[in-house]
Amino acid sequence: MMSVPSIQILPSLLAADFGRFADECRRAEAAGADALHLDVMDGHFVRNISFGPDVVRMARAACGLPLSVHLMIDRPDLYLRAFAEAGSTIILVHVEAPCDVRETLRDIRGHGIRAGLTLNPETPFEAAIPFLDLRLLDEVLFMSVHPGFGGQAFMPSVLPKIRALRDRDPAIGISVDGGIGDATAVQCAGAGANAFIAGTTLFRAPDMAAATARMRAAASAAFRGGGGPPA
Ligand code: DX5
Ligand code: ZN
């Protein structure tokens, strides 16, 4: 039987209070998050600078959640070992990054962890096609804002891209990142996304557990699996 990807809610630590970083990781865990999302930015690939492997290591020490590490850096291939050793569960690299993407995905797997490929809003979903092989990657992440900053408005142009990929591949993980709240999570789930990355909506909610549960329920109800015949 073909496996259906599970619905996952991932708070993005970019919106956390960094003065209480370990507590924020544990707060997300207690709120029912499936994993934490960590945005690594180098000031070149995107116009912002965030943090590096030491902060991933802090998250690893603070809680037991899987860590989804999103590399928005020019040469992700040079830093895979550092992020793998810091405790990443999955490393996501951009298809637009100036490196050999196929080799980079292979290298991530070579470190014994999961691999993901990220597409910017203006990149067509076809850019992912050469890499769509579960031997090479576990997940495709569609950016629904221009990467670099939290708190931006969701771009609906991501929806047909999600739909096209889900039609093509019922088993692959499809995540979406940027401007995700309950309403936009529902739209993305309806198009076929199964993993929802949200910074502002979850970390700034008055009750993070309630917000996480609400997003999970809304996305689960709206989720549309692949269009292919049942296996
Ligand atoms: C943006 C990051 C996102 C960011 C999303 O470059 O990749 O993970 O934290 O933030 P919100 O949910 O506030 O749009
Ligand atoms: Zn991200």
Coordinates of N, CA and C and ligand atoms in Angstrom, one line a residue:
M1 N 0.8 -1.2 0.0 CA 0.0 0.0 0.0 C 0.9 1.3 0.0
M2 N 0.4 2.2 -0.8 CA 1.2 3.5 -0.9 C 1.1 4.3 0.4
S3 N 2.2 4.8 0.9 CA 2.1 5.5 2.2 C 1.7 7.0 1.9
V4 N 0.8 7.4 2.7 CA 0.3 8.8 2.6 C 1.1 9.7 3.6
P5 N 1.7 10.8 3.1 CA 2.5 11.6 4.1 C 1.6 12.1 5.2
S6 N 2.1 12.2 6.4 CA 1.4 12.6 7.6 C 1.3 14.1 7.7
I7 N 0.3 14.6 8.3 CA 0.2 16.1 8.5 C 1.1 16.4 9.7
Q8 N 1.9 17.5 9.4 CA 2.9 17.9 10.4 C 2.9 19.4 10.6
I9 N 3.0 19.8 11.8 CA 3.0 21.3 12.2 C 4.4 21.6 12.7
L10 N 5.1 22.6 12.1 CA 6.5 22.9 12.5 C 6.6 24.4 12.8
P11 N 6.6 24.7 14.1 CA 6.9 26.1 14.5 C 8.3 26.5 14.0
S12 N 8.4 27.7 13.4 CA 9.7 28.3 12.9 C 10.3 29.1 14.0
L13 N 11.5 28.8 14.4 CA 12.2 29.5 15.6 C 12.6 30.9 15.3
L14 N 12.5 31.3 14.0 CA 12.8 32.7 13.6 C 11.9 33.6 14.4
A15 N 10.7 33.2 14.8 CA 9.8 34.1 15.5 C 9.8 33.9 17.0
A16 N 10.8 33.0 17.5 CA 10.9 32.8 18.9 C 11.6 33.9 19.6
D17 N 11.5 34.0 20.9 CA 12.3 34.9 21.7 C 13.7 34.3 22.0
F18 N 14.7 34.9 21.3 CA 16.0 34.3 21.4 C 16.7 34.5 22.7
G19 N 16.2 35.3 23.5 CA 16.7 35.5 24.9 C 16.3 34.3 25.8
R20 N 15.4 33.5 25.3 CA 14.9 32.4 26.1 C 14.8 31.2 25.1
F21 N 15.9 31.0 24.4 CA 15.9 30.1 23.2 C 15.5 28.6 23.6
A22 N 16.2 28.1 24.7 CA 15.9 26.7 25.0 C 14.5 26.6 25.5
D23 N 14.0 27.5 26.3 CA 12.6 27.5 26.8 C 11.6 27.5 25.6
E24 N 12.0 28.3 24.6 CA 11.1 28.4 23.4 C 11.0 27.1 22.7
C25 N 12.1 26.4 22.6 CA 12.1 25.0 22.0 C 11.2 24.1 22.8
R26 N 11.3 24.2 24.1 CA 10.5 23.3 24.9 C 9.0 23.7 24.9
R27 N 8.8 25.0 24.8 CA 7.4 25.5 24.7 C 6.7 24.9 23.5
A28 N 7.4 24.9 22.3 CA 6.9 24.4 21.1 C 6.6 22.9 21.3
E29 N 7.6 22.2 21.9 CA 7.4 20.7 22.1 C 6.2 20.5 23.0
A30 N 6.0 21.2 24.1 CA 4.9 21.0 25.0 C 3.6 21.4 24.3
A31 N 3.6 22.3 23.3 CA 2.4 22.7 22.5 C 2.0 21.7 21.5
G32 N 2.8 20.6 21.3 CA 2.4 19.6 20.4 C 3.0 19.7 19.0
A33 N 4.1 20.4 18.8 CA 4.7 20.5 17.5 C 5.2 19.1 17.1
D34 N 5.3 18.9 15.8 CA 5.8 17.6 15.3 C 7.4 17.7 15.1
A35 N 7.8 18.9 14.9 CA 9.3 19.2 14.7 C 9.5 20.7 14.8
L36 N 10.7 21.1 14.9 CA 11.1 22.5 14.9 C 11.7 22.9 13.6
H37 N 11.5 24.1 13.1 CA 12.1 24.5 11.8 C 13.1 25.6 12.2
L38 N 14.3 25.5 11.6 CA 15.4 26.5 11.9 C 15.9 27.1 10.6
D39 N 15.8 28.4 10.5 CA 16.2 29.1 9.3 C 17.6 29.7 9.4
V40 N 18.5 29.1 8.6 CA 19.9 29.5 8.6 C 20.1 30.5 7.4
M41 N 20.5 31.7 7.7 CA 20.7 32.7 6.6 C 22.1 33.4 6.8
D42 N 22.7 33.6 5.6 CA 24.1 34.0 5.6 C 24.3 35.5 5.1
G43 N 23.2 36.2 4.8 CA 23.4 37.6 4.4 C 23.8 37.7 2.9
H44 N 24.0 36.5 2.2 CA 24.3 36.5 0.8 C 23.2 35.9 0.0
F45 N 22.8 34.7 0.3 CA 21.7 34.0 -0.4 C 20.4 34.8 -0.2
V46 N 20.3 35.3 1.0 CA 19.1 36.1 1.4 C 19.7 37.4 2.1
R47 N 18.9 38.4 2.2 CA 19.3 39.7 2.8 C 19.1 39.7 4.3
N48 N 19.5 38.7 5.0 CA 19.3 38.7 6.4 C 20.4 37.7 6.9
I49 N 20.7 37.8 8.2 CA 21.7 36.9 8.8 C 21.0 36.4 10.1
S50 N 21.0 35.1 10.2 CA 20.3 34.5 11.4 C 21.3 33.8 12.3
F51 N 21.6 32.5 12.1 CA 22.4 31.8 13.0 C 23.0 30.6 12.3
G52 N 23.9 29.9 13.0 CA 24.6 28.7 12.4 C 24.4 27.5 13.2
P53 N 25.4 26.5 13.0 CA 25.2 25.2 13.6 C 25.1 25.2 15.1
D54 N 25.8 26.2 15.8 CA 25.7 26.1 17.3 C 24.3 26.3 17.8
V55 N 23.5 27.1 17.1 CA 22.1 27.3 17.5 C 21.3 26.0 17.3
V56 N 21.6 25.3 16.2 CA 21.0 24.0 15.9 C 21.3 23.1 17.1
R57 N 22.6 23.1 17.5 CA 23.0 22.2 18.6 C 22.3 22.6 19.9
M58 N 22.0 23.9 20.1 CA 21.2 24.3 21.3 C 19.8 23.7 21.3
A59 N 19.2 23.8 20.1 CA 17.9 23.2 19.9 C 17.9 21.7 20.2
R60 N 18.9 21.1 19.7 CA 19.0 19.6 19.9 C 19.1 19.3 21.4
A61 N 19.9 20.1 22.1 CA 20.1 19.8 23.5 C 18.8 20.2 24.3
A62 N 18.0 21.1 23.8 CA 16.9 21.7 24.6 C 15.6 20.8 24.6
C63 N 15.5 20.0 23.5 CA 14.2 19.2 23.4 C 14.4 18.0 22.6
G64 N 13.4 17.2 22.5 CA 13.5 15.9 21.8 C 12.9 15.9 20.4
L65 N 12.4 17.1 19.9 CA 11.8 17.1 18.6 C 12.7 17.0 17.4
P66 N 12.3 16.4 16.3 CA 13.1 16.4 15.1 C 13.4 17.9 14.7
L67 N 14.5 18.1 14.0 CA 14.9 19.5 13.6 C 15.0 19.5 12.1
S68 N 14.2 20.4 11.6 CA 14.2 20.7 10.1 C 15.0 22.0 9.9
V69 N 16.1 21.8 9.2 CA 17.1 22.9 9.1 C 17.1 23.4 7.6
H70 N 16.7 24.6 7.5 CA 16.5 25.2 6.2 C 17.7 26.1 5.9
L71 N 18.5 25.7 4.9 CA 19.8 26.4 4.7 C 19.5 27.5 3.6
M72 N 19.5 28.7 3.9 CA 19.4 29.8 3.0 C 20.8 30.5 2.9
I73 N 21.7 29.7 2.4 CA 23.1 30.1 2.3 C 23.7 29.8 0.9
D74 N 24.7 30.5 0.5 CA 25.3 30.4 -0.8 C 25.9 29.0 -1.1
R75 N 26.6 28.5 -0.2 CA 27.3 27.2 -0.4 C 26.9 26.2 0.6
P76 N 25.6 25.7 0.6 CA 25.2 24.7 1.6 C 26.1 23.5 1.6
D77 N 26.6 23.1 0.4 CA 27.5 21.9 0.3 C 28.7 21.9 1.2
L78 N 29.1 23.1 1.6 CA 30.3 23.3 2.4 C 30.0 23.1 3.9
Y79 N 28.8 23.1 4.2 CA 28.4 23.2 5.7 C 27.6 22.0 6.1
L80 N 27.5 21.0 5.3 CA 26.6 19.9 5.6 C 27.0 19.1 6.8
R81 N 28.3 18.8 6.9 CA 28.9 18.1 8.0 C 28.6 18.8 9.3
A82 N 28.8 20.2 9.3 CA 28.6 21.0 10.6 C 27.1 20.9 11.0
F83 N 26.2 21.0 10.1 CA 24.8 21.0 10.4 C 24.3 19.6 10.8
A84 N 24.9 18.6 10.1 CA 24.5 17.2 10.5 C 25.0 16.9 11.9
E85 N 26.3 17.2 12.2 CA 26.8 16.9 13.5 C 26.1 17.7 14.6
A86 N 25.5 18.9 14.2 CA 24.8 19.7 15.2 C 23.5 19.0 15.6
G87 N 23.0 18.0 14.9 CA 21.8 17.3 15.3 C 20.6 17.5 14.4
S88 N 20.8 18.0 13.1 CA 19.7 18.1 12.2 C 19.1 16.8 11.9
T89 N 17.8 16.8 11.8 CA 17.0 15.5 11.4 C 16.9 15.5 9.9
I90 N 16.6 16.7 9.3 CA 16.5 16.9 7.9 C 17.2 18.2 7.5
I91 N 18.0 18.2 6.5 CA 18.6 19.4 5.9 C 17.9 19.7 4.6
L92 N 17.4 21.0 4.5 CA 16.8 21.4 3.2 C 17.7 22.4 2.5
V93 N 18.0 22.2 1.3 CA 18.8 23.1 0.5 C 18.0 23.7 -0.6
H94 N 18.3 24.9 -1.1 CA 17.6 25.5 -2.2 C 18.1 25.0 -3.6
V95 N 17.1 24.8 -4.5 CA 17.5 24.4 -5.8 C 18.2 25.5 -6.5
E96 N 18.0 26.7 -6.0 CA 18.7 27.9 -6.6 C 20.1 28.1 -6.1
A97 N 20.5 27.3 -5.1 CA 21.9 27.6 -4.5 C 23.0 27.2 -5.6
P98 N 24.0 28.0 -5.6 CA 25.1 27.8 -6.6 C 26.0 26.7 -6.1
C99 N 25.5 25.5 -6.2 CA 26.3 24.3 -5.9 C 25.7 23.1 -6.7
D100 N 26.3 22.0 -6.7 CA 25.8 20.8 -7.4 C 24.7 20.2 -6.5
V101 N 23.4 20.5 -6.9 CA 22.3 20.1 -6.0 C 22.2 18.6 -5.8
R102 N 22.4 17.9 -6.9 CA 22.3 16.4 -6.8 C 23.3 15.8 -5.8
E103 N 24.6 16.3 -6.0 CA 25.6 15.9 -5.1 C 25.4 16.3 -3.6
T104 N 24.8 17.5 -3.5 CA 24.6 18.0 -2.1 C 23.5 17.1 -1.5
L105 N 22.4 16.8 -2.2 CA 21.4 15.9 -1.6 C 22.0 14.6 -1.2
R106 N 22.8 14.0 -2.1 CA 23.5 12.7 -1.8 C 24.3 12.8 -0.6
D107 N 25.0 13.9 -0.4 CA 25.9 14.1 0.7 C 25.1 14.2 2.0
I108 N 23.9 14.9 1.9 CA 23.1 15.0 3.1 C 22.7 13.5 3.6
R109 N 22.3 12.7 2.6 CA 21.9 11.3 2.9 C 23.1 10.6 3.4
G110 N 24.3 10.9 2.9 CA 25.5 10.3 3.3 C 25.8 10.5 4.8
H111 N 25.3 11.6 5.3 CA 25.4 11.8 6.8 C 24.4 11.1 7.6
G112 N 23.6 10.3 6.9 CA 22.6 9.5 7.6 C 21.3 10.2 8.0
I113 N 21.1 11.3 7.4 CA 19.9 12.1 7.7 C 19.0 12.3 6.5
R114 N 17.9 12.9 6.7 CA 16.9 13.1 5.6 C 17.3 14.4 4.8
A115 N 16.9 14.4 3.6 CA 17.2 15.5 2.7 C 16.0 16.1 2.1
G116 N 16.0 17.4 1.9 CA 14.9 18.1 1.3 C 15.4 19.2 0.3
L117 N 14.5 19.6 -0.6 CA 14.8 20.5 -1.6 C 13.8 21.7 -1.5
T118 N 14.3 22.9 -1.5 CA 13.4 24.1 -1.4 C 13.4 24.9 -2.7
L119 N 12.2 25.4 -3.0 CA 12.0 26.2 -4.2 C 11.5 27.6 -3.8
N120 N 12.2 28.6 -4.3 CA 11.7 30.0 -4.1 C 10.4 30.3 -4.8
P121 N 9.7 31.4 -4.4 CA 8.4 31.6 -5.0 C 8.4 31.7 -6.6
E122 N 9.5 32.3 -7.1 CA 9.5 32.5 -8.6 C 10.0 31.3 -9.3
T123 N 10.5 30.3 -8.6 CA 11.0 29.1 -9.3 C 9.9 28.1 -9.6
P124 N 9.7 27.7 -10.9 CA 8.6 26.8 -11.3 C 8.8 25.4 -10.6
F125 N 7.7 24.7 -10.4 CA 7.8 23.4 -9.7 C 8.6 22.4 -10.6
E126 N 8.7 22.7 -11.9 CA 9.5 21.8 -12.8 C 10.9 21.7 -12.4
A127 N 11.4 22.7 -11.7 CA 12.8 22.7 -11.3 C 13.1 21.5 -10.3
A128 N 12.1 21.0 -9.6 CA 12.3 19.9 -8.7 C 12.2 18.6 -9.4
I129 N 11.7 18.5 -10.6 CA 11.4 17.2 -11.2 C 12.7 16.3 -11.4
P130 N 13.8 16.9 -11.8 CA 15.0 16.0 -11.9 C 15.4 15.3 -10.6
F131 N 15.0 15.8 -9.5 CA 15.4 15.3 -8.2 C 14.3 14.5 -7.5
L132 N 13.2 14.3 -8.2 CA 12.1 13.6 -7.5 C 12.3 12.1 -7.5
D133 N 13.0 11.7 -6.5 CA 13.3 10.3 -6.4 C 13.5 10.1 -4.9
L134 N 12.7 9.2 -4.3 CA 12.8 9.1 -2.8 C 14.1 8.5 -2.4
R135 N 14.9 8.1 -3.4 CA 16.3 7.7 -3.0 C 17.2 8.9 -2.8
L136 N 16.7 10.0 -3.3 CA 17.5 11.3 -3.2 C 17.0 12.3 -2.2
L137 N 15.7 12.4 -2.1 CA 15.1 13.3 -1.2 C 13.8 12.9 -0.6
D138 N 13.5 13.4 0.6 CA 12.3 13.0 1.3 C 11.2 14.1 1.2
E139 N 11.6 15.3 0.9 CA 10.6 16.4 1.0 C 10.9 17.5 0.0
V140 N 9.9 18.1 -0.5 CA 10.1 19.4 -1.3 C 9.4 20.5 -0.5
L141 N 10.1 21.5 -0.2 CA 9.6 22.7 0.5 C 9.4 23.8 -0.5
F142 N 8.1 24.3 -0.5 CA 7.8 25.4 -1.3 C 7.7 26.7 -0.5
M143 N 8.5 27.7 -0.9 CA 8.5 29.0 -0.2 C 7.2 29.7 -0.7
S144 N 6.4 30.2 0.3 CA 5.2 31.0 0.0 C 5.4 32.5 0.4
V145 N 6.7 32.8 0.6 CA 7.1 34.2 0.7 C 8.5 34.3 0.1
H146 N 9.1 35.5 -0.1 CA 10.5 35.6 -0.5 C 11.3 35.3 0.8
P147 N 12.2 34.3 0.7 CA 12.9 33.9 2.0 C 13.7 35.1 2.5
G148 N 13.9 35.1 3.8 CA 14.7 36.0 4.5 C 14.1 36.6 5.8
F149 N 12.8 36.7 5.8 CA 12.2 37.4 6.9 C 10.9 36.7 7.3
G150 N 10.6 36.7 8.6 CA 9.3 36.2 9.0 C 8.2 37.3 8.9
G151 N 7.0 37.0 9.1 CA 5.9 38.0 9.1 C 5.5 38.5 7.8
Q152 N 5.8 37.9 6.7 CA 5.4 38.4 5.4 C 4.0 37.8 5.0
A153 N 3.4 38.4 4.0 CA 2.1 37.9 3.5 C 2.3 36.7 2.6
F154 N 1.4 35.7 2.7 CA 1.4 34.5 1.9 C 1.2 34.8 0.5
M155 N 1.9 34.1 -0.4 CA 1.8 34.3 -1.9 C 1.0 33.1 -2.5
P156 N -0.3 33.4 -2.9 CA -1.1 32.3 -3.4 C -0.6 31.6 -4.7
S157 N 0.4 32.3 -5.3 CA 1.0 31.7 -6.5 C 1.6 30.3 -6.2
V158 N 1.8 30.0 -4.9 CA 2.5 28.7 -4.6 C 1.5 27.6 -4.8
L159 N 0.2 27.9 -4.7 CA -0.8 26.8 -4.7 C -0.8 25.9 -5.9
P160 N -0.8 26.5 -7.2 CA -0.7 25.5 -8.3 C 0.6 24.7 -8.4
K161 N 1.6 25.2 -7.8 CA 2.9 24.5 -7.7 C 2.7 23.3 -6.8
I162 N 2.1 23.5 -5.7 CA 1.9 22.4 -4.7 C 1.0 21.3 -5.4
R163 N -0.1 21.8 -6.0 CA -1.0 20.9 -6.7 C -0.3 20.0 -7.8
A164 N 0.5 20.7 -8.6 CA 1.2 20.0 -9.6 C 2.1 18.9 -9.1
L165 N 2.8 19.2 -8.0 CA 3.7 18.2 -7.5 C 2.9 17.1 -6.8
R166 N 1.8 17.4 -6.1 CA 1.1 16.3 -5.4 C 0.4 15.4 -6.5
D167 N 0.0 16.0 -7.6 CA -0.6 15.2 -8.7 C 0.5 14.2 -9.2
R168 N 1.7 14.7 -9.2 CA 2.7 13.9 -9.8 C 3.3 12.8 -8.8
D169 N 3.2 13.2 -7.5 CA 3.9 12.3 -6.6 C 3.0 12.2 -5.3
P170 N 2.2 11.2 -5.1 CA 1.4 11.1 -3.9 C 2.2 10.8 -2.6
A171 N 3.4 10.3 -2.7 CA 4.1 9.8 -1.5 C 5.1 10.9 -0.9
I172 N 5.5 11.8 -1.8 CA 6.6 12.7 -1.3 C 6.0 13.7 -0.2
G173 N 6.9 14.1 0.7 CA 6.6 15.1 1.6 C 6.5 16.5 0.9
I174 N 5.5 17.2 1.2 CA 5.4 18.6 0.6 C 5.2 19.5 1.8
S175 N 6.1 20.5 2.0 CA 6.0 21.4 3.0 C 5.9 22.8 2.4
V176 N 5.3 23.7 3.2 CA 5.1 25.1 2.8 C 5.6 26.0 3.9
D177 N 6.2 27.2 3.5 CA 6.9 28.0 4.5 C 6.7 29.5 4.1
G178 N 6.1 30.2 5.0 CA 5.9 31.6 4.9 C 4.5 32.1 4.8
G179 N 4.1 32.9 5.8 CA 2.7 33.5 5.8 C 1.7 32.4 6.1
I180 N 2.1 31.3 6.9 CA 1.1 30.3 7.1 C 0.4 30.5 8.4
G181 N -1.0 30.6 8.3 CA -1.9 30.6 9.4 C -3.0 29.6 9.1
D182 N -4.1 29.6 9.8 CA -5.1 28.6 9.6 C -5.6 28.6 8.2
A183 N -6.0 29.8 7.7 CA -6.6 29.9 6.4 C -5.7 29.5 5.3
T184 N -4.4 29.9 5.4 CA -3.5 29.6 4.3 C -3.1 28.1 4.4
A185 N -3.0 27.6 5.6 CA -2.7 26.2 5.8 C -3.8 25.3 5.1
V186 N -5.1 25.7 5.3 CA -6.2 25.0 4.6 C -6.0 25.0 3.1
Q187 N -5.7 26.2 2.6 CA -5.5 26.3 1.1 C -4.4 25.4 0.6
C188 N -3.3 25.4 1.4 CA -2.1 24.6 1.0 C -2.4 23.1 1.1
A189 N -3.1 22.7 2.2 CA -3.5 21.3 2.4 C -4.4 20.8 1.3
G190 N -5.3 21.7 0.9 CA -6.3 21.4 -0.2 C -5.5 21.2 -1.5
A191 N -4.4 21.8 -1.6 CA -3.6 21.6 -2.9 C -2.7 20.4 -2.7
G192 N -2.5 19.9 -1.5 CA -1.7 18.7 -1.3 C -0.5 18.8 -0.4
A193 N -0.3 19.9 0.2 CA 0.8 20.0 1.2 C 0.5 19.3 2.5
N194 N 1.5 18.6 3.1 CA 1.2 17.9 4.3 C 2.0 18.5 5.5
A195 N 2.9 19.4 5.3 CA 3.7 19.9 6.4 C 3.7 21.4 6.4
F196 N 3.5 22.0 7.5 CA 3.1 23.5 7.6 C 4.1 24.1 8.6
I197 N 4.9 25.1 8.0 CA 5.9 25.8 8.8 C 5.4 27.1 9.1
A198 N 5.3 27.5 10.4 CA 4.7 28.7 10.8 C 5.5 29.3 12.0
G199 N 6.0 30.6 11.8 CA 6.7 31.3 12.8 C 5.7 32.1 13.6
T200 N 5.3 33.3 13.0 CA 4.5 34.3 13.7 C 3.2 33.7 14.2
T201 N 2.5 32.9 13.4 CA 1.2 32.4 13.9 C 1.3 31.5 15.1
L202 N 2.4 30.7 15.2 CA 2.4 29.8 16.4 C 3.2 30.4 17.6
F203 N 4.4 31.0 17.3 CA 5.1 31.6 18.5 C 4.5 32.8 19.1
R204 N 3.7 33.6 18.3 CA 3.1 34.8 18.8 C 1.7 34.6 19.2
A205 N 1.2 33.4 19.1 CA -0.2 33.1 19.5 C -0.3 33.2 21.1
P206 N -1.5 33.6 21.6 CA -1.6 33.7 23.0 C -1.6 32.3 23.7
D207 N -2.0 31.3 22.9 CA -1.9 29.9 23.5 C -1.4 29.0 22.3
M208 N -0.1 28.7 22.5 CA 0.6 28.0 21.4 C 0.0 26.6 21.1
A209 N -0.3 26.0 22.2 CA -0.9 24.6 22.1 C -2.2 24.6 21.3
A210 N -3.1 25.6 21.7 CA -4.4 25.7 21.0 C -4.1 26.1 19.5
A211 N -3.2 27.0 19.3 CA -2.9 27.4 17.9 C -2.4 26.2 17.0
T212 N -1.5 25.4 17.7 CA -1.0 24.2 17.0 C -2.1 23.2 16.7
A213 N -2.9 23.0 17.7 CA -4.0 22.0 17.5 C -5.0 22.5 16.4
R214 N -5.3 23.8 16.4 CA -6.2 24.3 15.5 C -5.7 24.2 14.0
M215 N -4.4 24.5 13.9 CA -3.8 24.4 12.5 C -3.8 22.9 12.1
R216 N -3.5 22.0 13.0 CA -3.4 20.6 12.6 C -4.8 20.1 12.2
A217 N -5.8 20.5 13.0 CA -7.2 20.1 12.7 C -7.7 20.6 11.3
A218 N -7.4 21.9 11.1 CA -7.8 22.6 9.9 C -7.1 21.9 8.7
A219 N -5.8 21.7 8.8 CA -5.1 21.1 7.7 C -5.5 19.7 7.4
S220 N -5.7 18.9 8.5 CA -6.0 17.5 8.3 C -7.4 17.4 7.6
A221 N -8.3 18.3 7.9 CA -9.6 18.2 7.3 C -9.6 18.6 5.8
A222 N -8.6 19.5 5.5 CA -8.6 20.0 4.1 C -7.6 19.2 3.2
F223 N -6.8 18.3 3.8 CA -5.7 17.6 3.0 C -6.3 16.8 1.9
R224 N -5.6 17.1 0.7 CA -6.0 16.3 -0.5 C -4.7 15.5 -0.8
G225 N -4.9 14.2 -0.8 CA -3.8 13.3 -1.2 C -3.6 13.3 -2.7
G226 N -2.7 12.4 -3.2 CA -2.4 12.4 -4.6 C -3.5 11.9 -5.4
G227 N -3.5 12.3 -6.7 CA -4.6 12.0 -7.6 C -4.6 10.6 -8.2
G228 N -3.5 9.9 -8.0 CA -3.3 8.6 -8.6 C -4.3 7.5 -8.1
P229 N -4.4 6.4 -8.8 CA -5.2 5.3 -8.3 C -4.7 4.7 -7.0
P230 N -5.5 4.1 -6.1 CA -5.0 3.5 -4.9 C -4.0 2.4 -5.2
A231 N -3.0 2.2 -4.5 CA -2.0 1.1 -4.8 C -2.6 -0.2 -4.3
Ligands
DX5_1 C1 11.4 32.8 5.9 C2 11.6 31.6 6.7 C3 10.4 31.1 7.4 C4 9.8 32.1 8.4 C5 8.3 32.1 8.3 O1 12.6 33.0 5.1 O2 12.0 30.5 5.9 O3 10.6 29.8 8.0 O4 10.2 31.8 9.7 O5 7.8 33.0 9.1 P1 6.3 33.4 9.2 O6 5.5 32.1 9.6 O7 6.2 34.5 10.2 O8 5.9 33.8 7.8
ZN2 ZN 12.2 28.4 6.6

